[in-house]
CSV table of C-alpha atoms in Angstrom, one decimal:
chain,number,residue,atom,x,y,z
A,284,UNK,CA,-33.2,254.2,-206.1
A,285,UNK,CA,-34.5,254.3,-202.4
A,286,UNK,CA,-33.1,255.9,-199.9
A,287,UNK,CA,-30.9,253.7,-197.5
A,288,UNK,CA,-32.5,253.8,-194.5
A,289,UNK,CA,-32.9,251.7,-191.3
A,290,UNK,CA,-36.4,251.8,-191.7
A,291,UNK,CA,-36.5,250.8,-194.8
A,292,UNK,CA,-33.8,248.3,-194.1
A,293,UNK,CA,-35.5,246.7,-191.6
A,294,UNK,CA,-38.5,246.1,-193.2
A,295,UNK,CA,-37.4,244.5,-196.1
A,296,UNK,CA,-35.7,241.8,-193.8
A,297,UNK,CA,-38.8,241.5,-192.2
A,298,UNK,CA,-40.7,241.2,-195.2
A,299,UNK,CA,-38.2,238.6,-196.6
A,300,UNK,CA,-38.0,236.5,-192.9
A,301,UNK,CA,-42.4,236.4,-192.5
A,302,UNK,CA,-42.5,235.1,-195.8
A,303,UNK,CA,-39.9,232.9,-195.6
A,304,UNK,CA,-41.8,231.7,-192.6
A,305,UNK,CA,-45.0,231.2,-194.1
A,306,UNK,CA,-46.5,234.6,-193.9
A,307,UNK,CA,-49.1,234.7,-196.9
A,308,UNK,CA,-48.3,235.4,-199.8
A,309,UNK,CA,-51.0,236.0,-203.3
A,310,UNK,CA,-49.4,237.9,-206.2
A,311,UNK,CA,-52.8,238.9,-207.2
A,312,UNK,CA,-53.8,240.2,-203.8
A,313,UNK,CA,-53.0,244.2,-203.8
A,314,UNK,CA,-52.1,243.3,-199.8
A,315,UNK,CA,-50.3,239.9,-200.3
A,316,UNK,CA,-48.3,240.6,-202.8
A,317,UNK,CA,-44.3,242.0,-203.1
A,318,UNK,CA,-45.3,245.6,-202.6
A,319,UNK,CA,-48.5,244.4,-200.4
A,320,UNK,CA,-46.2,242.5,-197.9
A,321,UNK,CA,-44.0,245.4,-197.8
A,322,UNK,CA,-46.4,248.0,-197.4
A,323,UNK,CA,-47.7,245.8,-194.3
A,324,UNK,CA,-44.3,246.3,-192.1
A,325,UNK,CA,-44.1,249.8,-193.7
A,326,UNK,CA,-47.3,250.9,-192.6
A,327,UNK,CA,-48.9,248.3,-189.7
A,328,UNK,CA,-51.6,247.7,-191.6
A,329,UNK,CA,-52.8,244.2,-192.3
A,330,UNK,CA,-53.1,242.7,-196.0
A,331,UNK,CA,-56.9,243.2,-196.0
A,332,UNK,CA,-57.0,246.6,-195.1
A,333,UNK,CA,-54.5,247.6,-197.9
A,334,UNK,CA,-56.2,245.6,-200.4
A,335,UNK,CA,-59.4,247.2,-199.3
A,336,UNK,CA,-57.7,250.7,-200.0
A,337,UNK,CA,-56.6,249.5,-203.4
A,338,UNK,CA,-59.8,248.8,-204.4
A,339,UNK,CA,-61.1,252.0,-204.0
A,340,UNK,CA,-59.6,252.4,-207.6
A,341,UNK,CA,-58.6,250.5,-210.4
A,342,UNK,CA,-55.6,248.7,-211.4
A,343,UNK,CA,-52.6,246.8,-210.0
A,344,UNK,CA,-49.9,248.0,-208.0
A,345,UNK,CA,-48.2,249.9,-211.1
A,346,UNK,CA,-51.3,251.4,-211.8
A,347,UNK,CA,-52.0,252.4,-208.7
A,348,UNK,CA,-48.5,254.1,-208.8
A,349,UNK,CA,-49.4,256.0,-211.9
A,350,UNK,CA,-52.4,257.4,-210.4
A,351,UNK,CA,-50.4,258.2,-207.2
A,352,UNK,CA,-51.5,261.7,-206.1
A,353,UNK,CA,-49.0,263.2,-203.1
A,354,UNK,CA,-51.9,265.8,-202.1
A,355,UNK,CA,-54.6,263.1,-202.6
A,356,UNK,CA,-56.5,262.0,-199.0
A,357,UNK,CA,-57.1,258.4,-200.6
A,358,UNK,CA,-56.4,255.5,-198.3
A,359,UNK,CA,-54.0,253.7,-201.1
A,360,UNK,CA,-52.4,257.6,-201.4
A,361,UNK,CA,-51.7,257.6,-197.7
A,362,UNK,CA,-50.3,254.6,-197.6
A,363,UNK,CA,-47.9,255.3,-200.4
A,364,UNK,CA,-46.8,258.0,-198.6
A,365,UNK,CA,-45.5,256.3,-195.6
A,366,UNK,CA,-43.7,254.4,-197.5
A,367,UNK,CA,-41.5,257.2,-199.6
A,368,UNK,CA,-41.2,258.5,-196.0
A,369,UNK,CA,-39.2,255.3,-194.8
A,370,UNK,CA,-37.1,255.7,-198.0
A,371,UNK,CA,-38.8,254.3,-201.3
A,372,UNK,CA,-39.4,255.9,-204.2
A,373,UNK,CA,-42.4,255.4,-206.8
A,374,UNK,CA,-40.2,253.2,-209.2
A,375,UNK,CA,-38.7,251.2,-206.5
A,376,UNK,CA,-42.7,249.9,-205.7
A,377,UNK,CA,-42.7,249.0,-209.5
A,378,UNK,CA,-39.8,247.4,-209.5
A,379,UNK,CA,-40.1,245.2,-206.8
A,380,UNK,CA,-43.6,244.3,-207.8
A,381,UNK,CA,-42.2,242.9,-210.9
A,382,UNK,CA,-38.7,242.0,-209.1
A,383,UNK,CA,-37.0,243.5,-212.3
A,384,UNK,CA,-34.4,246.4,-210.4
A,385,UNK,CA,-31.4,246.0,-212.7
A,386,UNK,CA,-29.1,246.8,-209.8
A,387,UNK,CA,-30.6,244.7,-207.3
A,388,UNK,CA,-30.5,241.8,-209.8
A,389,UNK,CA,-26.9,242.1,-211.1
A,390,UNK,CA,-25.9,241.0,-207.0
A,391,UNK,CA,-27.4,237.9,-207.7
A,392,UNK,CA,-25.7,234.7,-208.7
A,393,UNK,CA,-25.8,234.7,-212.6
A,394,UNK,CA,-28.0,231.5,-212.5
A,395,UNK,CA,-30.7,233.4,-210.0
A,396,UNK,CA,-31.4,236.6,-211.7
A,397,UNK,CA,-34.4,235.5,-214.3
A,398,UNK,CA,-36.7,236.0,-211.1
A,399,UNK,CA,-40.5,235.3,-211.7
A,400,UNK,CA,-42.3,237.9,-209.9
A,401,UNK,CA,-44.7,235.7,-208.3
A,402,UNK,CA,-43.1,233.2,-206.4
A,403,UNK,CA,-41.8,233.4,-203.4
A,404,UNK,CA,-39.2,232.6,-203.0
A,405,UNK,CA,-37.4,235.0,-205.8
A,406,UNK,CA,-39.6,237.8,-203.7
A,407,UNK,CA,-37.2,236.4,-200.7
A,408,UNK,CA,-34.1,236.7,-202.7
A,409,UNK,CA,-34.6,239.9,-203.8
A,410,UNK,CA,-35.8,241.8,-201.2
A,411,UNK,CA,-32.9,240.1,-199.2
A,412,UNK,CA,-30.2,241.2,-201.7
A,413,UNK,CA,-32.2,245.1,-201.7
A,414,UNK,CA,-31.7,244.9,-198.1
A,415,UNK,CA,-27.9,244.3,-198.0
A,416,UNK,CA,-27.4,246.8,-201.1
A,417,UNK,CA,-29.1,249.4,-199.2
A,418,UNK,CA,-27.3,248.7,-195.9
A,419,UNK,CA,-23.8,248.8,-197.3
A,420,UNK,CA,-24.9,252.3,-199.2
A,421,UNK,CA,-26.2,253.3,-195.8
A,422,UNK,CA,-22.7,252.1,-193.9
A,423,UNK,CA,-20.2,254.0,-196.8
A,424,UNK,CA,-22.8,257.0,-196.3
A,425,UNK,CA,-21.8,256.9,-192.7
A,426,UNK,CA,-18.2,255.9,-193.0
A,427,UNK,CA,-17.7,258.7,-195.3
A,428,UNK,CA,-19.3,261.5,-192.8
A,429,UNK,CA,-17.4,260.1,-190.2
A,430,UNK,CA,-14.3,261.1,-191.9
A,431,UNK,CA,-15.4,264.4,-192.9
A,432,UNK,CA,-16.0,265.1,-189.2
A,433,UNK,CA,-12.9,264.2,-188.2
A,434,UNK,CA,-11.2,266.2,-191.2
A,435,UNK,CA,-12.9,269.3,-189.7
A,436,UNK,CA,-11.4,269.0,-186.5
């Protein structure tokens, strides 16, 4: 599961708000899609430029992931790599491409958690309920070093 971080936070609530607000969104678009509208707060770059990278190979998103290559100078590899920085890890692209994270899911409402990965408005829901899961984990995180400090002293 991804790191919690304010980054990461962030961006997912951006994500979530621009296409809530009519930002566009193409499932089949390597930079309109879940991990494509992501990737574009993540990384600054716009949705044709990351689809551009993706198409330097083959495959969707998942595939993409397979081929992933850390040491790699590919545009797509790059890219991925900012985004582990901000706090993702490779199944956490797969899984929100396919909106399938049991964890993130099992927040939801028991009548909202069959989410179809390509419309988006589940996309909204679940990047929204990633975003408070990861902010609480990041506030206990804090919480709990807090204490430790003051237990020092």
């Amino acid at each position: 599961m991804a790191r919690p971080t304010p980054e990461l936070i962030n961006a997912l609530r951006r994500t979530a708000l621009k296409l809530q607000n009519g930002a566009t969104y193409q499932w089949g678009h390597m930079g309109g899609c879940n991990c494509g509208n992501l990737a574009q707060e993540l990384t600054s770059l716009n949705k044709d430029d990351i689809h551009r990278y993706a198409m330097q190979r083959y495959g969707d998103w998942n595939e993409q992931i397979d081929d992933y290559c850390p040491a790699s100078q590919m545009p797509l590899d790059l890219l991925i790599n900012q985004m582990i920085t901000a706090g993702l890890m490779l199944e956490d692209l797969k899984h929100l491409e396919k909106l399938d994270d049991r964890q993130i899911l099992l927040r939801l409402p028991l009548n909202k958690r069959y989410l179809k990965h390509n419309i988006r408005e589940d996309v909204i829901l679940y990047m929204n309920a990633w975003a408070d899961m990861l902010e609480e984990q990041l506030l206990q995180k804090i919480q709990l070093t807090d204490l430790e400090a003051i237990m020092a002293v």
